JSON list of C-alpha atoms in Angstrom, two decimals:
[
{"chain": "A", "resi": 1, "resn": "UNK", "atom": "CA", "xyz": [155.74, 116.72, 88.53]},
{"chain": "A", "resi": 2, "resn": "UNK", "atom": "CA", "xyz": [156.35, 113.70, 90.59]},
{"chain": "A", "resi": 3, "resn": "UNK", "atom": "CA", "xyz": [156.84, 110.59, 88.22]},
{"chain": "A", "resi": 4, "resn": "UNK", "atom": "CA", "xyz": [155.86, 106.84, 88.41]},
{"chain": "A", "resi": 5, "resn": "UNK", "atom": "CA", "xyz": [158.36, 104.45, 87.12]},
{"chain": "A", "resi": 6, "resn": "UNK", "atom": "CA", "xyz": [160.60, 105.52, 84.50]},
{"chain": "A", "resi": 7, "resn": "UNK", "atom": "CA", "xyz": [163.10, 103.39, 82.64]},
{"chain": "A", "resi": 8, "resn": "UNK", "atom": "CA", "xyz": [166.75, 103.78, 83.89]},
{"chain": "A", "resi": 9, "resn": "UNK", "atom": "CA", "xyz": [168.95, 106.00, 81.90]},
{"chain": "A", "resi": 10, "resn": "UNK", "atom": "CA", "xyz": [172.62, 105.13, 80.77]},
{"chain": "A", "resi": 11, "resn": "UNK", "atom": "CA", "xyz": [174.00, 108.65, 81.35]},
{"chain": "A", "resi": 12, "resn": "UNK", "atom": "CA", "xyz": [173.93, 110.23, 84.81]},
{"chain": "A", "resi": 13, "resn": "UNK", "atom": "CA", "xyz": [172.14, 113.40, 84.78]},
{"chain": "A", "resi": 14, "resn": "UNK", "atom": "CA", "xyz": [172.90, 116.28, 87.25]},
{"chain": "A", "resi": 15, "resn": "UNK", "atom": "CA", "xyz": [171.35, 116.87, 90.49]},
{"chain": "A", "resi": 16, "resn": "UNK", "atom": "CA", "xyz": [168.58, 119.79, 90.04]},
{"chain": "A", "resi": 17, "resn": "UNK", "atom": "CA", "xyz": [169.85, 123.03, 91.06]},
{"chain": "A", "resi": 18, "resn": "UNK", "atom": "CA", "xyz": [167.66, 125.54, 92.50]},
{"chain": "A", "resi": 19, "resn": "UNK", "atom": "CA", "xyz": [166.24, 128.05, 90.72]},
{"chain": "A", "resi": 20, "resn": "UNK", "atom": "CA", "xyz": [168.09, 131.19, 90.42]},
{"chain": "A", "resi": 21, "resn": "UNK", "atom": "CA", "xyz": [167.02, 134.57, 91.53]},
{"chain": "A", "resi": 22, "resn": "UNK", "atom": "CA", "xyz": [165.21, 136.14, 88.84]},
{"chain": "A", "resi": 23, "resn": "UNK", "atom": "CA", "xyz": [165.21, 139.67, 87.44]},
{"chain": "A", "resi": 24, "resn": "UNK", "atom": "CA", "xyz": [161.72, 141.53, 87.22]},
{"chain": "A", "resi": 25, "resn": "UNK", "atom": "CA", "xyz": [161.72, 141.15, 83.67]},
{"chain": "A", "resi": 26, "resn": "UNK", "atom": "CA", "xyz": [162.75, 137.71, 83.64]},
{"chain": "A", "resi": 27, "resn": "UNK", "atom": "CA", "xyz": [159.91, 137.02, 85.74]},
{"chain": "A", "resi": 28, "resn": "UNK", "atom": "CA", "xyz": [157.27, 138.79, 83.78]},
{"chain": "A", "resi": 29, "resn": "UNK", "atom": "CA", "xyz": [158.31, 136.66, 80.76]},
{"chain": "A", "resi": 30, "resn": "UNK", "atom": "CA", "xyz": [158.36, 133.50, 82.50]},
{"chain": "A", "resi": 31, "resn": "UNK", "atom": "CA", "xyz": [154.83, 134.24, 84.16]},
{"chain": "A", "resi": 32, "resn": "UNK", "atom": "CA", "xyz": [153.60, 135.26, 80.70]},
{"chain": "A", "resi": 33, "resn": "UNK", "atom": "CA", "xyz": [154.70, 132.39, 79.08]},
{"chain": "A", "resi": 34, "resn": "UNK", "atom": "CA", "xyz": [153.30, 129.92, 81.52]},
{"chain": "A", "resi": 35, "resn": "UNK", "atom": "CA", "xyz": [149.91, 131.62, 81.55]},
{"chain": "A", "resi": 36, "resn": "UNK", "atom": "CA", "xyz": [149.80, 131.34, 77.68]},
{"chain": "A", "resi": 37, "resn": "UNK", "atom": "CA", "xyz": [151.17, 127.86, 77.23]},
{"chain": "A", "resi": 38, "resn": "UNK", "atom": "CA", "xyz": [148.41, 126.91, 80.17]},
{"chain": "A", "resi": 39, "resn": "UNK", "atom": "CA", "xyz": [145.80, 128.72, 78.01]},
{"chain": "A", "resi": 40, "resn": "UNK", "atom": "CA", "xyz": [146.53, 127.78, 74.26]},
{"chain": "A", "resi": 41, "resn": "UNK", "atom": "CA", "xyz": [149.40, 125.10, 74.49]},
{"chain": "A", "resi": 42, "resn": "UNK", "atom": "CA", "xyz": [152.81, 125.24, 73.49]},
{"chain": "A", "resi": 43, "resn": "UNK", "atom": "CA", "xyz": [152.23, 125.11, 69.46]},
{"chain": "A", "resi": 44, "resn": "UNK", "atom": "CA", "xyz": [149.40, 127.52, 70.21]},
{"chain": "A", "resi": 45, "resn": "UNK", "atom": "CA", "xyz": [151.89, 130.39, 71.66]},
{"chain": "A", "resi": 46, "resn": "UNK", "atom": "CA", "xyz": [154.30, 132.44, 69.76]},
{"chain": "A", "resi": 47, "resn": "UNK", "atom": "CA", "xyz": [157.15, 134.40, 70.91]},
{"chain": "A", "resi": 48, "resn": "UNK", "atom": "CA", "xyz": [155.16, 137.39, 69.60]},
{"chain": "A", "resi": 49, "resn": "UNK", "atom": "CA", "xyz": [152.41, 136.56, 72.14]},
{"chain": "A", "resi": 50, "resn": "UNK", "atom": "CA", "xyz": [154.57, 136.02, 75.01]},
{"chain": "A", "resi": 51, "resn": "UNK", "atom": "CA", "xyz": [156.23, 139.15, 74.30]},
{"chain": "A", "resi": 52, "resn": "UNK", "atom": "CA", "xyz": [152.90, 141.22, 74.08]},
{"chain": "A", "resi": 53, "resn": "UNK", "atom": "CA", "xyz": [151.62, 139.60, 77.46]},
{"chain": "A", "resi": 54, "resn": "UNK", "atom": "CA", "xyz": [154.99, 140.67, 79.37]},
{"chain": "A", "resi": 55, "resn": "UNK", "atom": "CA", "xyz": [155.15, 144.06, 78.02]},
{"chain": "A", "resi": 56, "resn": "UNK", "atom": "CA", "xyz": [158.80, 143.56, 76.75]},
{"chain": "A", "resi": 57, "resn": "UNK", "atom": "CA", "xyz": [160.58, 143.43, 73.52]},
{"chain": "A", "resi": 58, "resn": "UNK", "atom": "CA", "xyz": [161.78, 140.59, 71.80]},
{"chain": "A", "resi": 59, "resn": "UNK", "atom": "CA", "xyz": [165.44, 141.55, 72.46]},
{"chain": "A", "resi": 60, "resn": "UNK", "atom": "CA", "xyz": [164.37, 141.45, 76.24]},
{"chain": "A", "resi": 61, "resn": "UNK", "atom": "CA", "xyz": [163.42, 137.78, 75.95]},
{"chain": "A", "resi": 62, "resn": "UNK", "atom": "CA", "xyz": [166.12, 136.71, 73.78]},
{"chain": "A", "resi": 63, "resn": "UNK", "atom": "CA", "xyz": [168.55, 138.42, 76.24]},
{"chain": "A", "resi": 64, "resn": "UNK", "atom": "CA", "xyz": [167.24, 135.78, 78.93]},
{"chain": "A", "resi": 65, "resn": "UNK", "atom": "CA", "xyz": [166.09, 132.61, 76.94]},
{"chain": "A", "resi": 66, "resn": "UNK", "atom": "CA", "xyz": [167.29, 131.39, 73.54]},
{"chain": "A", "resi": 67, "resn": "UNK", "atom": "CA", "xyz": [164.09, 129.81, 72.38]},
{"chain": "A", "resi": 68, "resn": "UNK", "atom": "CA", "xyz": [160.47, 128.80, 73.43]},
{"chain": "A", "resi": 69, "resn": "UNK", "atom": "CA", "xyz": [161.79, 125.58, 74.37]},
{"chain": "A", "resi": 70, "resn": "UNK", "atom": "CA", "xyz": [164.06, 127.38, 76.90]},
{"chain": "A", "resi": 71, "resn": "UNK", "atom": "CA", "xyz": [160.78, 128.88, 78.56]},
{"chain": "A", "resi": 72, "resn": "UNK", "atom": "CA", "xyz": [159.17, 125.50, 78.72]},
{"chain": "A", "resi": 73, "resn": "UNK", "atom": "CA", "xyz": [162.18, 123.90, 80.29]},
{"chain": "A", "resi": 74, "resn": "UNK", "atom": "CA", "xyz": [162.56, 126.73, 82.93]},
{"chain": "A", "resi": 75, "resn": "UNK", "atom": "CA", "xyz": [158.88, 125.97, 83.70]},
{"chain": "A", "resi": 76, "resn": "UNK", "atom": "CA", "xyz": [159.50, 122.38, 84.40]},
{"chain": "A", "resi": 77, "resn": "UNK", "atom": "CA", "xyz": [162.86, 123.18, 86.29]},
{"chain": "A", "resi": 78, "resn": "UNK", "atom": "CA", "xyz": [161.24, 125.74, 88.59]},
{"chain": "A", "resi": 79, "resn": "UNK", "atom": "CA", "xyz": [158.34, 122.93, 89.47]},
{"chain": "A", "resi": 80, "resn": "UNK", "atom": "CA", "xyz": [160.42, 120.01, 89.84]},
{"chain": "A", "resi": 81, "resn": "UNK", "atom": "CA", "xyz": [163.20, 122.06, 91.68]},
{"chain": "A", "resi": 82, "resn": "UNK", "atom": "CA", "xyz": [160.09, 123.49, 94.09]},
{"chain": "A", "resi": 83, "resn": "UNK", "atom": "CA", "xyz": [159.12, 119.74, 95.05]},
{"chain": "A", "resi": 84, "resn": "UNK", "atom": "CA", "xyz": [162.24, 118.36, 95.48]},
{"chain": "A", "resi": 85, "resn": "UNK", "atom": "CA", "xyz": [163.08, 121.25, 97.77]},
{"chain": "A", "resi": 86, "resn": "UNK", "atom": "CA", "xyz": [160.02, 120.46, 99.97]},
{"chain": "A", "resi": 87, "resn": "UNK", "atom": "CA", "xyz": [160.66, 116.66, 99.88]},
{"chain": "A", "resi": 88, "resn": "UNK", "atom": "CA", "xyz": [163.92, 117.49, 101.06]},
{"chain": "A", "resi": 89, "resn": "UNK", "atom": "CA", "xyz": [162.59, 119.65, 103.72]},
{"chain": "A", "resi": 90, "resn": "UNK", "atom": "CA", "xyz": [160.30, 117.01, 105.10]},
{"chain": "A", "resi": 91, "resn": "UNK", "atom": "CA", "xyz": [163.08, 114.52, 105.19]},
{"chain": "A", "resi": 92, "resn": "UNK", "atom": "CA", "xyz": [165.69, 116.99, 107.25]},
{"chain": "A", "resi": 93, "resn": "UNK", "atom": "CA", "xyz": [162.84, 116.82, 110.07]},
{"chain": "A", "resi": 94, "resn": "UNK", "atom": "CA", "xyz": [163.63, 113.29, 110.76]},
{"chain": "A", "resi": 95, "resn": "UNK", "atom": "CA", "xyz": [159.97, 112.52, 111.47]},
{"chain": "A", "resi": 96, "resn": "UNK", "atom": "CA", "xyz": [158.65, 108.84, 111.83]},
{"chain": "A", "resi": 97, "resn": "UNK", "atom": "CA", "xyz": [157.40, 107.31, 108.53]},
{"chain": "A", "resi": 98, "resn": "UNK", "atom": "CA", "xyz": [153.60, 107.90, 109.16]},
{"chain": "A", "resi": 99, "resn": "UNK", "atom": "CA", "xyz": [154.30, 111.55, 109.74]},
{"chain": "A", "resi": 100, "resn": "UNK", "atom": "CA", "xyz": [156.83, 112.10, 107.10]},
{"chain": "A", "resi": 101, "resn": "UNK", "atom": "CA", "xyz": [154.38, 110.24, 104.44]},
{"chain": "A", "resi": 102, "resn": "UNK", "atom": "CA", "xyz": [151.73, 112.74, 105.52]},
{"chain": "A", "resi": 103, "resn": "UNK", "atom": "CA", "xyz": [154.25, 115.68, 105.38]},
{"chain": "A", "resi": 104, "resn": "UNK", "atom": "CA", "xyz": [155.43, 114.88, 101.93]},
{"chain": "A", "resi": 105, "resn": "UNK", "atom": "CA", "xyz": [151.91, 114.32, 100.49]},
{"chain": "A", "resi": 106, "resn": "UNK", "atom": "CA", "xyz": [150.20, 117.52, 102.10]},
{"chain": "A", "resi": 107, "resn": "UNK", "atom": "CA", "xyz": [153.15, 119.76, 100.88]},
{"chain": "A", "resi": 108, "resn": "UNK", "atom": "CA", "xyz": [152.91, 118.03, 97.33]},
{"chain": "A", "resi": 109, "resn": "UNK", "atom": "CA", "xyz": [149.26, 118.29, 96.99]},
{"chain": "A", "resi": 110, "resn": "UNK", "atom": "CA", "xyz": [149.17, 122.11, 98.25]},
{"chain": "A", "resi": 111, "resn": "UNK", "atom": "CA", "xyz": [152.21, 123.10, 95.98]},
{"chain": "A", "resi": 112, "resn": "UNK", "atom": "CA", "xyz": [150.51, 121.46, 93.10]},
{"chain": "A", "resi": 113, "resn": "UNK", "atom": "CA", "xyz": [147.32, 123.16, 93.70]},
{"chain": "A", "resi": 114, "resn": "UNK", "atom": "CA", "xyz": [149.04, 126.39, 94.13]},
{"chain": "A", "resi": 115, "resn": "UNK", "atom": "CA", "xyz": [151.18, 126.10, 90.90]},
{"chain": "A", "resi": 116, "resn": "UNK", "atom": "CA", "xyz": [148.31, 124.08, 88.84]},
{"chain": "A", "resi": 117, "resn": "UNK", "atom": "CA", "xyz": [149.14, 125.98, 85.64]},
{"chain": "A", "resi": 118, "resn": "UNK", "atom": "CA", "xyz": [152.91, 124.65, 85.82]},
{"chain": "A", "resi": 119, "resn": "UNK", "atom": "CA", "xyz": [151.43, 121.55, 86.62]},
{"chain": "A", "resi": 120, "resn": "UNK", "atom": "CA", "xyz": [149.07, 121.47, 83.68]},
{"chain": "A", "resi": 121, "resn": "UNK", "atom": "CA", "xyz": [151.87, 122.54, 81.34]},
{"chain": "A", "resi": 122, "resn": "UNK", "atom": "CA", "xyz": [153.99, 119.85, 82.63]},
{"chain": "A", "resi": 123, "resn": "UNK", "atom": "CA", "xyz": [151.41, 117.17, 82.30]},
{"chain": "A", "resi": 124, "resn": "UNK", "atom": "CA", "xyz": [150.70, 118.39, 78.79]},
{"chain": "A", "resi": 125, "resn": "UNK", "atom": "CA", "xyz": [154.06, 119.28, 77.21]},
{"chain": "A", "resi": 126, "resn": "UNK", "atom": "CA", "xyz": [156.90, 117.29, 79.08]},
{"chain": "A", "resi": 127, "resn": "UNK", "atom": "CA", "xyz": [157.73, 115.05, 75.99]},
{"chain": "A", "resi": 128, "resn": "UNK", "atom": "CA", "xyz": [158.58, 118.11, 73.99]},
{"chain": "A", "resi": 129, "resn": "UNK", "atom": "CA", "xyz": [162.16, 118.32, 76.09]},
{"chain": "A", "resi": 130, "resn": "UNK", "atom": "CA", "xyz": [165.35, 117.70, 74.06]},
{"chain": "A", "resi": 131, "resn": "UNK", "atom": "CA", "xyz": [166.96, 114.14, 74.91]},
{"chain": "A", "resi": 132, "resn": "UNK", "atom": "CA", "xyz": [169.54, 115.79, 77.55]},
{"chain": "A", "resi": 133, "resn": "UNK", "atom": "CA", "xyz": [166.78, 117.41, 79.19]},
{"chain": "A", "resi": 134, "resn": "UNK", "atom": "CA", "xyz": [164.30, 114.55, 79.48]},
{"chain": "A", "resi": 135, "resn": "UNK", "atom": "CA", "xyz": [167.16, 112.55, 80.93]},
{"chain": "A", "resi": 136, "resn": "UNK", "atom": "CA", "xyz": [167.33, 115.41, 83.59]},
{"chain": "A", "resi": 137, "resn": "UNK", "atom": "CA", "xyz": [164.00, 115.23, 84.00]},
{"chain": "A", "resi": 138, "resn": "UNK", "atom": "CA", "xyz": [163.61, 111.68, 84.58]},
{"chain": "A", "resi": 139, "resn": "UNK", "atom": "CA", "xyz": [166.23, 111.58, 87.19]},
{"chain": "A", "resi": 140, "resn": "UNK", "atom": "CA", "xyz": [164.68, 113.91, 89.06]},
{"chain": "A", "resi": 141, "resn": "UNK", "atom": "CA", "xyz": [161.13, 112.27, 89.02]},
{"chain": "A", "resi": 142, "resn": "UNK", "atom": "CA", "xyz": [162.75, 108.99, 89.94]},
{"chain": "A", "resi": 143, "resn": "UNK", "atom": "CA", "xyz": [164.66, 110.57, 92.73]},
{"chain": "A", "resi": 144, "resn": "UNK", "atom": "CA", "xyz": [161.41, 111.91, 94.15]},
{"chain": "A", "resi": 145, "resn": "UNK", "atom": "CA", "xyz": [159.71, 108.37, 93.64]},
{"chain": "A", "resi": 146, "resn": "UNK", "atom": "CA", "xyz": [162.26, 106.39, 95.20]},
{"chain": "A", "resi": 147, "resn": "UNK", "atom": "CA", "xyz": [162.45, 108.47, 98.11]},
{"chain": "A", "resi": 148, "resn": "UNK", "atom": "CA", "xyz": [158.97, 108.38, 98.81]},
{"chain": "A", "resi": 149, "resn": "UNK", "atom": "CA", "xyz": [159.09, 104.72, 98.12]},
{"chain": "A", "resi": 150, "resn": "UNK", "atom": "CA", "xyz": [161.76, 104.48, 100.86]},
{"chain": "A", "resi": 151, "resn": "UNK", "atom": "CA", "xyz": [159.26, 105.91, 103.34]},
{"chain": "A", "resi": 152, "resn": "UNK", "atom": "CA", "xyz": [156.95, 103.36, 102.70]},
{"chain": "A", "resi": 153, "resn": "UNK", "atom": "CA", "xyz": [159.28, 100.50, 102.89]},
{"chain": "A", "resi": 154, "resn": "UNK", "atom": "CA", "xyz": [160.65, 102.24, 106.24]},
{"chain": "A", "resi": 155, "resn": "UNK", "atom": "CA", "xyz": [156.95, 102.00, 107.54]},
{"chain": "A", "resi": 156, "resn": "UNK", "atom": "CA", "xyz": [156.30, 98.52, 106.59]},
{"chain": "A", "resi": 157, "resn": "UNK", "atom": "CA", "xyz": [159.63, 97.23, 108.00]},
{"chain": "A", "resi": 158, "resn": "UNK", "atom": "CA", "xyz": [158.59, 98.96, 111.29]},
{"chain": "A", "resi": 159, "resn": "UNK", "atom": "CA", "xyz": [155.21, 97.33, 111.51]},
{"chain": "A", "resi": 160, "resn": "UNK", "atom": "CA", "xyz": [153.69, 100.93, 111.36]},
{"chain": "A", "resi": 161, "resn": "UNK", "atom": "CA", "xyz": [152.14, 100.14, 107.48]},
{"chain": "A", "resi": 162, "resn": "UNK", "atom": "CA", "xyz": [150.68, 97.17, 106.05]},
{"chain": "A", "resi": 163, "resn": "UNK", "atom": "CA", "xyz": [152.81, 95.34, 104.08]},
{"chain": "A", "resi": 164, "resn": "UNK", "atom": "CA", "xyz": [149.73, 93.72, 102.08]},
{"chain": "A", "resi": 165, "resn": "UNK", "atom": "CA", "xyz": [150.44, 96.22, 99.38]},
{"chain": "A", "resi": 166, "resn": "UNK", "atom": "CA", "xyz": [154.10, 96.57, 97.89]},
{"chain": "A", "resi": 167, "resn": "UNK", "atom": "CA", "xyz": [155.73, 99.66, 98.65]},
{"chain": "A", "resi": 168, "resn": "UNK", "atom": "CA", "xyz": [156.01, 100.44, 94.69]},
{"chain": "A", "resi": 169, "resn": "UNK", "atom": "CA", "xyz": [152.37, 99.91, 94.19]},
{"chain": "A", "resi": 170, "resn": "UNK", "atom": "CA", "xyz": [151.68, 102.54, 97.16]},
{"chain": "A", "resi": 171, "resn": "UNK", "atom": "CA", "xyz": [153.86, 104.72, 95.63]},
{"chain": "A", "resi": 172, "resn": "UNK", "atom": "CA", "xyz": [152.53, 104.54, 91.89]},
{"chain": "A", "resi": 173, "resn": "UNK", "atom": "CA", "xyz": [148.96, 104.82, 93.42]},
{"chain": "A", "resi": 174, "resn": "UNK", "atom": "CA", "xyz": [149.64, 107.93, 95.67]},
{"chain": "A", "resi": 175, "resn": "UNK", "atom": "CA", "xyz": [151.89, 110.02, 93.50]},
{"chain": "A", "resi": 176, "resn": "UNK", "atom": "CA", "xyz": [149.47, 109.05, 90.51]},
{"chain": "A", "resi": 177, "resn": "UNK", "atom": "CA", "xyz": [146.62, 110.55, 92.12]},
{"chain": "A", "resi": 178, "resn": "UNK", "atom": "CA", "xyz": [148.40, 114.09, 92.52]},
{"chain": "A", "resi": 179, "resn": "UNK", "atom": "CA", "xyz": [149.87, 113.62, 88.84]},
{"chain": "A", "resi": 180, "resn": "UNK", "atom": "CA", "xyz": [146.29, 113.65, 87.54]},
{"chain": "A", "resi": 181, "resn": "UNK", "atom": "CA", "xyz": [145.31, 116.92, 89.39]},
{"chain": "A", "resi": 182, "resn": "UNK", "atom": "CA", "xyz": [145.80, 119.07, 86.49]},
{"chain": "A", "resi": 183, "resn": "UNK", "atom": "CA", "xyz": [142.96, 117.23, 84.90]},
{"chain": "A", "resi": 184, "resn": "UNK", "atom": "CA", "xyz": [140.14, 118.15, 87.42]},
{"chain": "A", "resi": 185, "resn": "UNK", "atom": "CA", "xyz": [141.41, 120.61, 90.13]},
{"chain": "A", "resi": 186, "resn": "UNK", "atom": "CA", "xyz": [140.15, 123.86, 90.01]},
{"chain": "A", "resi": 187, "resn": "UNK", "atom": "CA", "xyz": [141.51, 126.94, 92.23]},
{"chain": "A", "resi": 188, "resn": "UNK", "atom": "CA", "xyz": [137.76, 128.31, 92.33]},
{"chain": "A", "resi": 189, "resn": "UNK", "atom": "CA", "xyz": [136.20, 124.81, 93.43]},
{"chain": "A", "resi": 190, "resn": "UNK", "atom": "CA", "xyz": [134.40, 124.01, 96.37]},
{"chain": "A", "resi": 191, "resn": "UNK", "atom": "CA", "xyz": [137.40, 122.60, 98.34]},
{"chain": "A", "resi": 192, "resn": "UNK", "atom": "CA", "xyz": [140.57, 124.53, 99.33]},
{"chain": "A", "resi": 193, "resn": "UNK", "atom": "CA", "xyz": [144.05, 122.94, 98.71]},
{"chain": "A", "resi": 194, "resn": "UNK", "atom": "CA", "xyz": [144.67, 122.68, 102.55]},
{"chain": "A", "resi": 195, "resn": "UNK", "atom": "CA", "xyz": [141.58, 120.51, 103.00]},
{"chain": "A", "resi": 196, "resn": "UNK", "atom": "CA", "xyz": [142.23, 118.49, 99.88]},
{"chain": "A", "resi": 197, "resn": "UNK", "atom": "CA", "xyz": [145.76, 117.67, 100.75]},
{"chain": "A", "resi": 198, "resn": "UNK", "atom": "CA", "xyz": [144.34, 116.55, 104.11]},
{"chain": "A", "resi": 199, "resn": "UNK", "atom": "CA", "xyz": [141.78, 114.42, 102.91]},
{"chain": "A", "resi": 200, "resn": "UNK", "atom": "CA", "xyz": [144.26, 112.49, 100.25]},
{"chain": "A", "resi": 201, "resn": "UNK", "atom": "CA", "xyz": [147.14, 112.15, 102.78]},
{"chain": "A", "resi": 202, "resn": "UNK", "atom": "CA", "xyz": [144.34, 110.74, 105.38]},
{"chain": "A", "resi": 203, "resn": "UNK", "atom": "CA", "xyz": [143.06, 108.48, 102.26]},
{"chain": "A", "resi": 204, "resn": "UNK", "atom": "CA", "xyz": [146.60, 107.01, 101.72]},
{"chain": "A", "resi": 205, "resn": "UNK", "atom": "CA", "xyz": [147.54, 106.63, 105.24]},
{"chain": "A", "resi": 206, "resn": "UNK", "atom": "CA", "xyz": [144.10, 105.13, 106.24]},
{"chain": "A", "resi": 207, "resn": "UNK", "atom": "CA", "xyz": [144.89, 102.34, 103.51]},
{"chain": "A", "resi": 208, "resn": "UNK", "atom": "CA", "xyz": [148.56, 101.66, 105.00]},
{"chain": "A", "resi": 209, "resn": "UNK", "atom": "CA", "xyz": [147.43, 101.09, 108.45]},
{"chain": "A", "resi": 210, "resn": "UNK", "atom": "CA", "xyz": [148.84, 97.84, 109.68]},
{"chain": "A", "resi": 211, "resn": "UNK", "atom": "CA", "xyz": [146.57, 95.31, 111.35]},
{"chain": "A", "resi": 212, "resn": "UNK", "atom": "CA", "xyz": [147.01, 94.99, 115.15]},
{"chain": "A", "resi": 213, "resn": "UNK", "atom": "CA", "xyz": [149.63, 92.53, 116.36]},
{"chain": "A", "resi": 214, "resn": "UNK", "atom": "CA", "xyz": [147.85, 88.99, 117.51]}
]
């Protein structure tokens, strides 16, 4: 998930790589782990439970992953790599700030809704990562945060957005709303992901409207 502010890390973390193409067996193992982590929590899920749900042997699981912790990290990595890829795709279009902010927010909300189990596991279990992986996670989240804040700052400098609220505060509030989705969003609820994305983006952009020039 996207982060708000994180303390700076003294060690440079690597840039996130796109998830590699996975075999069908590897994908089944990850899907089973994700489903069980979301339903039962990390502690409530055993390796045996994962292999039974995936219909594979323990040998097959350990061929791809050394431990449950590796499965958890791969779930995080997949989620964040997808979010950063979507962010970069919007930036590559060279849109004006208003359209760029709308594109980033609607894409992020739709992606979070479509992968709500990943977001749920991320929100609940992220502190289980070891130090090296936590540094990489924080670097990825910080990059997303700072890039989004840069779009707000660009709009404020150009007079498109009001500067009454600091860009940092806008970023914390906007991304924070998305980060809370695992607590309340239900795929079978009355509102589609598409409609929710448009409503939230519209709400944020309405709050950013610059007053008319005198």
